[in-house]
Amino acid sequence: MGGGVRMGVAEAAALDDATLVARSRDGDMRAYEQLVRRYQGPMYRLALRIVGSTGDAEDAVQDVFLTAWRRLGQLNDDGAFLGWLYRTTTNQCLNVLRKRKPHADTELDEHESPAPRTRPDRAVEVNAQLDALQAALRDLTPEQRACWVLREVHGRSYDEIAEAIGTTQQSVRGRLARARAQLAEVMAPWR
């Protein structure tokens, strides 16, 4: 291929986010494809836990990456891409939840099922716990659910969550406290 503007897959995989974003903004599709490969899984898992449906999660993530591609020029700090992606994904999921009928059925993430080698009685118990957690998450407000998933599952900071949801750190702390209390109450029988 030579030393042209296009880069190989291995080269793209070795680059940091800021470099990939800068190259993507300049029209390098391989750089953007690498960003998608790098973050599609985490964004899908985030979306799945917030919206609770594989179809809605897939649609949300696809929309997020299309929107991100179109709006790369609006990103002021190339190094802030991941935070921007979390914020965009969270907002997209909250929009999906707001449009949805109350208490729509959700699906479990197939990766959360117990391993096939697990004892059958333990597998039943784990599945029941996961069902109870999914039901408890559905009972949270969309904002509480987003806060809880971003903090407890994705390990985001209070500042990052506040930015992702468009609120204050104090509001995030309050929503998390209410979500944790509600989940603790519902999950108490499983302790």
PDB file of C-alpha atoms in Angstrom:
ATOM      1  CA  MET A   1       0.000   0.000   0.000  1.00  0.00           C
ATOM      2  CA  GLY A   2       2.858   2.364   0.631  1.00  0.00           C
ATOM      3  CA  GLY A   3       3.120   5.377   2.896  1.00  0.00           C
ATOM      4  CA  GLY A   4      -0.086   7.138   1.832  1.00  0.00           C
ATOM      5  CA  VAL A   5      -2.724   8.727   4.037  1.00  0.00           C
ATOM      6  CA  ARG A   6      -4.537   5.427   4.631  1.00  0.00           C
ATOM      7  CA  MET A   7      -3.345   3.272   7.469  1.00  0.00           C
ATOM      8  CA  GLY A   8      -3.548  -0.419   8.119  1.00  0.00           C
ATOM      9  CA  VAL A   9      -5.747  -2.085  10.713  1.00  0.00           C
ATOM     10  CA  ALA A  10      -2.775  -2.958  12.958  1.00  0.00           C
ATOM     11  CA  GLU A  11      -1.511   0.626  12.851  1.00  0.00           C
ATOM     12  CA  ALA A  12      -4.971   1.980  13.692  1.00  0.00           C
ATOM     13  CA  ALA A  13      -5.335  -0.422  16.626  1.00  0.00           C
ATOM     14  CA  ALA A  14      -2.095   0.881  18.152  1.00  0.00           C
ATOM     15  CA  LEU A  15      -3.148   4.559  18.089  1.00  0.00           C
ATOM     16  CA  ASP A  16      -4.735   6.433  20.975  1.00  0.00           C
ATOM     17  CA  ASP A  17      -8.261   7.847  20.816  1.00  0.00           C
ATOM     18  CA  ALA A  18      -7.190  11.451  20.199  1.00  0.00           C
ATOM     19  CA  THR A  19      -5.131  10.470  17.150  1.00  0.00           C
ATOM     20  CA  LEU A  20      -7.900   8.260  15.788  1.00  0.00           C
ATOM     21  CA  VAL A  21     -10.470  11.047  16.278  1.00  0.00           C
ATOM     22  CA  ALA A  22      -8.237  13.589  14.523  1.00  0.00           C
ATOM     23  CA  ARG A  23      -7.681  11.204  11.614  1.00  0.00           C
ATOM     24  CA  SER A  24     -11.389  10.371  11.490  1.00  0.00           C
ATOM     25  CA  ARG A  25     -12.269  14.038  11.327  1.00  0.00           C
ATOM     26  CA  ASP A  26      -9.950  14.269   8.310  1.00  0.00           C
ATOM     27  CA  GLY A  27     -12.006  11.553   6.593  1.00  0.00           C
ATOM     28  CA  ASP A  28      -9.964   8.453   7.476  1.00  0.00           C
ATOM     29  CA  MET A  29     -12.609   5.715   7.648  1.00  0.00           C
ATOM     30  CA  ARG A  30     -10.173   3.112   8.999  1.00  0.00           C
ATOM     31  CA  ALA A  31      -9.455   5.332  11.985  1.00  0.00           C
ATOM     32  CA  TYR A  32     -13.173   5.683  12.696  1.00  0.00           C
ATOM     33  CA  GLU A  33     -13.744   1.955  12.183  1.00  0.00           C
ATOM     34  CA  GLN A  34     -11.096   1.352  14.857  1.00  0.00           C
ATOM     35  CA  LEU A  35     -12.922   3.670  17.275  1.00  0.00           C
ATOM     36  CA  VAL A  36     -16.137   1.782  16.571  1.00  0.00           C
ATOM     37  CA  ARG A  37     -14.424  -1.591  17.126  1.00  0.00           C
ATOM     38  CA  ARG A  38     -12.845  -0.301  20.334  1.00  0.00           C
ATOM     39  CA  TYR A  39     -16.038   1.076  21.897  1.00  0.00           C
ATOM     40  CA  GLN A  40     -18.980  -0.709  20.290  1.00  0.00           C
ATOM     41  CA  GLY A  41     -18.976  -3.483  22.920  1.00  0.00           C
ATOM     42  CA  PRO A  42     -18.908  -1.213  25.991  1.00  0.00           C
ATOM     43  CA  MET A  43     -21.544   1.113  24.504  1.00  0.00           C
ATOM     44  CA  TYR A  44     -23.765  -1.859  23.622  1.00  0.00           C
ATOM     45  CA  ARG A  45     -23.497  -3.260  27.157  1.00  0.00           C
ATOM     46  CA  LEU A  46     -24.315   0.186  28.569  1.00  0.00           C
ATOM     47  CA  ALA A  47     -27.317   0.550  26.255  1.00  0.00           C
ATOM     48  CA  LEU A  48     -28.541  -2.977  26.974  1.00  0.00           C
ATOM     49  CA  ARG A  49     -28.492  -2.406  30.710  1.00  0.00           C
ATOM     50  CA  ILE A  50     -30.290   0.919  30.408  1.00  0.00           C
ATOM     51  CA  VAL A  51     -32.954   0.010  27.838  1.00  0.00           C
ATOM     52  CA  GLY A  52     -33.148  -3.709  28.663  1.00  0.00           C
ATOM     53  CA  SER A  53     -33.801  -4.885  25.114  1.00  0.00           C
ATOM     54  CA  THR A  54     -31.242  -6.226  22.647  1.00  0.00           C
ATOM     55  CA  GLY A  55     -33.040  -4.712  19.658  1.00  0.00           C
ATOM     56  CA  ASP A  56     -33.339  -1.266  21.244  1.00  0.00           C
ATOM     57  CA  ALA A  57     -29.727  -1.434  22.455  1.00  0.00           C
ATOM     58  CA  GLU A  58     -28.450  -2.345  18.978  1.00  0.00           C
ATOM     59  CA  ASP A  59     -30.479   0.451  17.386  1.00  0.00           C
ATOM     60  CA  ALA A  60     -29.327   2.973  19.983  1.00  0.00           C
ATOM     61  CA  VAL A  61     -25.650   2.119  19.540  1.00  0.00           C
ATOM     62  CA  GLN A  62     -25.921   2.220  15.768  1.00  0.00           C
ATOM     63  CA  ASP A  63     -27.538   5.664  16.004  1.00  0.00           C
ATOM     64  CA  VAL A  64     -24.848   6.814  18.440  1.00  0.00           C
ATOM     65  CA  PHE A  65     -21.972   5.866  16.140  1.00  0.00           C
ATOM     66  CA  LEU A  66     -23.684   7.411  13.095  1.00  0.00           C
ATOM     67  CA  THR A  67     -24.309  10.607  15.050  1.00  0.00           C
ATOM     68  CA  ALA A  68     -20.739  10.613  16.364  1.00  0.00           C
ATOM     69  CA  TRP A  69     -19.373  10.290  12.816  1.00  0.00           C
ATOM     70  CA  ARG A  70     -21.518  13.192  11.609  1.00  0.00           C
ATOM     71  CA  ARG A  71     -20.633  15.390  14.587  1.00  0.00           C
ATOM     72  CA  LEU A  72     -16.919  14.705  15.001  1.00  0.00           C
ATOM     73  CA  GLY A  73     -16.252  18.271  13.899  1.00  0.00           C
ATOM     74  CA  GLN A  74     -18.129  19.534  16.966  1.00  0.00           C
ATOM     75  CA  LEU A  75     -15.844  17.704  19.403  1.00  0.00           C
ATOM     76  CA  ASN A  76     -13.454  20.356  20.747  1.00  0.00           C
ATOM     77  CA  ASP A  77     -11.074  17.993  22.561  1.00  0.00           C
ATOM     78  CA  ASP A  78     -10.087  14.877  20.620  1.00  0.00           C
ATOM     79  CA  GLY A  79      -9.116  13.196  23.904  1.00  0.00           C
ATOM     80  CA  ALA A  80     -12.662  13.607  25.244  1.00  0.00           C
ATOM     81  CA  PHE A  81     -14.138  11.181  22.716  1.00  0.00           C
ATOM     82  CA  LEU A  82     -14.936   8.405  25.207  1.00  0.00           C
ATOM     83  CA  GLY A  83     -16.767  10.724  27.611  1.00  0.00           C
ATOM     84  CA  TRP A  84     -18.655  12.205  24.670  1.00  0.00           C
ATOM     85  CA  LEU A  85     -19.574   8.692  23.530  1.00  0.00           C
ATOM     86  CA  TYR A  86     -20.848   7.748  27.009  1.00  0.00           C
ATOM     87  CA  ARG A  87     -22.910  10.935  27.138  1.00  0.00           C
ATOM     88  CA  THR A  88     -24.356  10.407  23.652  1.00  0.00           C
ATOM     89  CA  THR A  89     -25.180   6.739  24.358  1.00  0.00           C
ATOM     90  CA  THR A  90     -26.807   7.550  27.694  1.00  0.00           C
ATOM     91  CA  ASN A  91     -28.914  10.321  26.171  1.00  0.00           C
ATOM     92  CA  GLN A  92     -29.962   8.095  23.276  1.00  0.00           C
ATOM     93  CA  CYS A  93     -31.023   5.381  25.743  1.00  0.00           C
ATOM     94  CA  LEU A  94     -32.951   7.851  27.894  1.00  0.00           C
ATOM     95  CA  ASN A  95     -34.784   9.013  24.767  1.00  0.00           C
ATOM     96  CA  VAL A  96     -35.662   5.396  23.935  1.00  0.00           C
ATOM     97  CA  LEU A  97     -37.020   4.873  27.460  1.00  0.00           C
ATOM     98  CA  ARG A  98     -39.070   8.080  27.369  1.00  0.00           C
ATOM     99  CA  LYS A  99     -40.723   7.011  24.103  1.00  0.00           C
ATOM    100  CA  ARG A 100     -41.454   3.518  25.381  1.00  0.00           C
ATOM    101  CA  LYS A 101     -44.635   2.363  27.048  1.00  0.00           C
ATOM    102  CA  PRO A 102     -44.240   2.003  30.817  1.00  0.00           C
ATOM    103  CA  HIS A 103     -42.920  -1.357  32.034  1.00  0.00           C
ATOM    104  CA  ALA A 104     -42.082  -2.799  28.631  1.00  0.00           C
ATOM    105  CA  ASP A 105     -40.541  -6.247  28.829  1.00  0.00           C
ATOM    106  CA  THR A 106     -36.769  -6.427  28.908  1.00  0.00           C
ATOM    107  CA  GLU A 107     -34.388  -9.158  27.909  1.00  0.00           C
ATOM    108  CA  LEU A 108     -31.465 -10.481  29.912  1.00  0.00           C
ATOM    109  CA  ASP A 109     -28.000 -10.077  28.499  1.00  0.00           C
ATOM    110  CA  GLU A 110     -27.057 -13.530  27.276  1.00  0.00           C
ATOM    111  CA  HIS A 111     -23.565 -13.016  28.670  1.00  0.00           C
ATOM    112  CA  GLU A 112     -24.936 -12.756  32.181  1.00  0.00           C
ATOM    113  CA  SER A 113     -26.283 -16.302  32.227  1.00  0.00           C
ATOM    114  CA  PRO A 114     -24.404 -18.740  34.406  1.00  0.00           C
ATOM    115  CA  ALA A 115     -21.826 -20.981  32.777  1.00  0.00           C
ATOM    116  CA  PRO A 116     -23.188 -24.262  31.422  1.00  0.00           C
ATOM    117  CA  ARG A 117     -20.940 -26.206  33.830  1.00  0.00           C
ATOM    118  CA  THR A 118     -22.636 -24.597  36.823  1.00  0.00           C
ATOM    119  CA  ARG A 119     -24.749 -26.896  38.975  1.00  0.00           C
ATOM    120  CA  PRO A 120     -28.381 -26.768  37.821  1.00  0.00           C
ATOM    121  CA  ASP A 121     -29.706 -25.664  41.214  1.00  0.00           C
ATOM    122  CA  ARG A 122     -27.136 -22.835  41.354  1.00  0.00           C
ATOM    123  CA  ALA A 123     -27.954 -21.841  37.764  1.00  0.00           C
ATOM    124  CA  VAL A 124     -31.645 -21.551  38.650  1.00  0.00           C
ATOM    125  CA  GLU A 125     -30.803 -19.393  41.664  1.00  0.00           C
ATOM    126  CA  VAL A 126     -28.496 -17.107  39.639  1.00  0.00           C
ATOM    127  CA  ASN A 127     -31.104 -16.741  36.894  1.00  0.00           C
ATOM    128  CA  ALA A 128     -33.741 -15.868  39.492  1.00  0.00           C
ATOM    129  CA  GLN A 129     -31.406 -13.246  40.969  1.00  0.00           C
ATOM    130  CA  LEU A 130     -30.767 -11.759  37.524  1.00  0.00           C
ATOM    131  CA  ASP A 131     -34.507 -11.698  36.816  1.00  0.00           C
ATOM    132  CA  ALA A 132     -35.114  -9.921  40.122  1.00  0.00           C
ATOM    133  CA  LEU A 133     -32.370  -7.387  39.384  1.00  0.00           C
ATOM    134  CA  GLN A 134     -33.713  -6.735  35.874  1.00  0.00           C
ATOM    135  CA  ALA A 135     -37.219  -6.209  37.297  1.00  0.00           C
ATOM    136  CA  ALA A 136     -35.848  -3.897  39.986  1.00  0.00           C
ATOM    137  CA  LEU A 137     -33.911  -1.895  37.393  1.00  0.00           C
ATOM    138  CA  ARG A 138     -37.080  -1.502  35.315  1.00  0.00           C
ATOM    139  CA  ASP A 139     -38.801   0.020  38.347  1.00  0.00           C
ATOM    140  CA  LEU A 140     -36.179   2.767  38.642  1.00  0.00           C
ATOM    141  CA  THR A 141     -36.712   6.036  36.798  1.00  0.00           C
ATOM    142  CA  PRO A 142     -34.747   6.202  33.530  1.00  0.00           C
ATOM    143  CA  GLU A 143     -32.344   8.730  35.053  1.00  0.00           C
ATOM    144  CA  GLN A 144     -31.795   6.604  38.182  1.00  0.00           C
ATOM    145  CA  ARG A 145     -31.195   3.536  36.026  1.00  0.00           C
ATOM    146  CA  ALA A 146     -28.705   5.422  33.832  1.00  0.00           C
ATOM    147  CA  CYS A 147     -26.856   6.757  36.901  1.00  0.00           C
ATOM    148  CA  TRP A 148     -26.710   3.311  38.494  1.00  0.00           C
ATOM    149  CA  VAL A 149     -25.518   1.539  35.325  1.00  0.00           C
ATOM    150  CA  LEU A 150     -22.902   4.195  34.556  1.00  0.00           C
ATOM    151  CA  ARG A 151     -21.538   4.079  38.119  1.00  0.00           C
ATOM    152  CA  GLU A 152     -21.910   0.450  39.188  1.00  0.00           C
ATOM    153  CA  VAL A 153     -21.422  -1.356  35.888  1.00  0.00           C
ATOM    154  CA  HIS A 154     -19.197   1.018  33.907  1.00  0.00           C
ATOM    155  CA  GLY A 155     -17.334   2.621  36.834  1.00  0.00           C
ATOM    156  CA  ARG A 156     -17.798   6.202  35.623  1.00  0.00           C
ATOM    157  CA  SER A 157     -17.083   9.081  38.020  1.00  0.00           C
ATOM    158  CA  TYR A 158     -19.810  11.316  39.425  1.00  0.00           C
ATOM    159  CA  ASP A 159     -18.551  14.153  37.198  1.00  0.00           C
ATOM    160  CA  GLU A 160     -18.703  11.942  34.102  1.00  0.00           C
ATOM    161  CA  ILE A 161     -22.219  10.782  34.966  1.00  0.00           C
ATOM    162  CA  ALA A 162     -23.394  14.336  35.592  1.00  0.00           C
ATOM    163  CA  GLU A 163     -22.002  15.376  32.230  1.00  0.00           C
ATOM    164  CA  ALA A 164     -23.506  12.347  30.473  1.00  0.00           C
ATOM    165  CA  ILE A 165     -26.971  12.978  31.864  1.00  0.00           C
ATOM    166  CA  GLY A 166     -26.809  16.758  31.775  1.00  0.00           C
ATOM    167  CA  THR A 167     -27.237  17.396  35.481  1.00  0.00           C
ATOM    168  CA  THR A 168     -25.222  18.253  38.581  1.00  0.00           C
ATOM    169  CA  GLN A 169     -22.969  15.975  40.583  1.00  0.00           C
ATOM    170  CA  GLN A 170     -25.267  16.506  43.589  1.00  0.00           C
ATOM    171  CA  SER A 171     -28.257  15.333  41.549  1.00  0.00           C
ATOM    172  CA  VAL A 172     -26.312  12.250  40.438  1.00  0.00           C
ATOM    173  CA  ARG A 173     -25.469  11.424  44.059  1.00  0.00           C
ATOM    174  CA  GLY A 174     -29.149  11.764  45.024  1.00  0.00           C
ATOM    175  CA  ARG A 175     -30.351   9.594  42.159  1.00  0.00           C
ATOM    176  CA  LEU A 176     -27.725   6.972  42.951  1.00  0.00           C
ATOM    177  CA  ALA A 177     -28.679   6.951  46.617  1.00  0.00           C
ATOM    178  CA  ARG A 178     -32.364   6.456  45.765  1.00  0.00           C
ATOM    179  CA  ALA A 179     -31.544   3.793  43.174  1.00  0.00           C
ATOM    180  CA  ARG A 180     -29.259   1.912  45.565  1.00  0.00           C
ATOM    181  CA  ALA A 181     -31.828   2.039  48.356  1.00  0.00           C
ATOM    182  CA  GLN A 182     -34.608   0.792  46.078  1.00  0.00           C
ATOM    183  CA  LEU A 183     -32.418  -1.983  44.641  1.00  0.00           C
ATOM    184  CA  ALA A 184     -31.183  -3.001  48.098  1.00  0.00           C
ATOM    185  CA  GLU A 185     -34.757  -3.329  49.298  1.00  0.00           C
ATOM    186  CA  VAL A 186     -35.832  -5.431  46.337  1.00  0.00           C
ATOM    187  CA  MET A 187     -32.700  -7.588  46.378  1.00  0.00           C
ATOM    188  CA  ALA A 188     -32.668  -8.125  50.177  1.00  0.00           C
ATOM    189  CA  PRO A 189     -34.115 -11.672  49.910  1.00  0.00           C
ATOM    190  CA  TRP A 190     -31.103 -12.673  47.784  1.00  0.00           C
ATOM    191  CA  ARG A 191     -28.459 -11.775  50.374  1.00  0.00           C
TER     192      ARG A 191
END
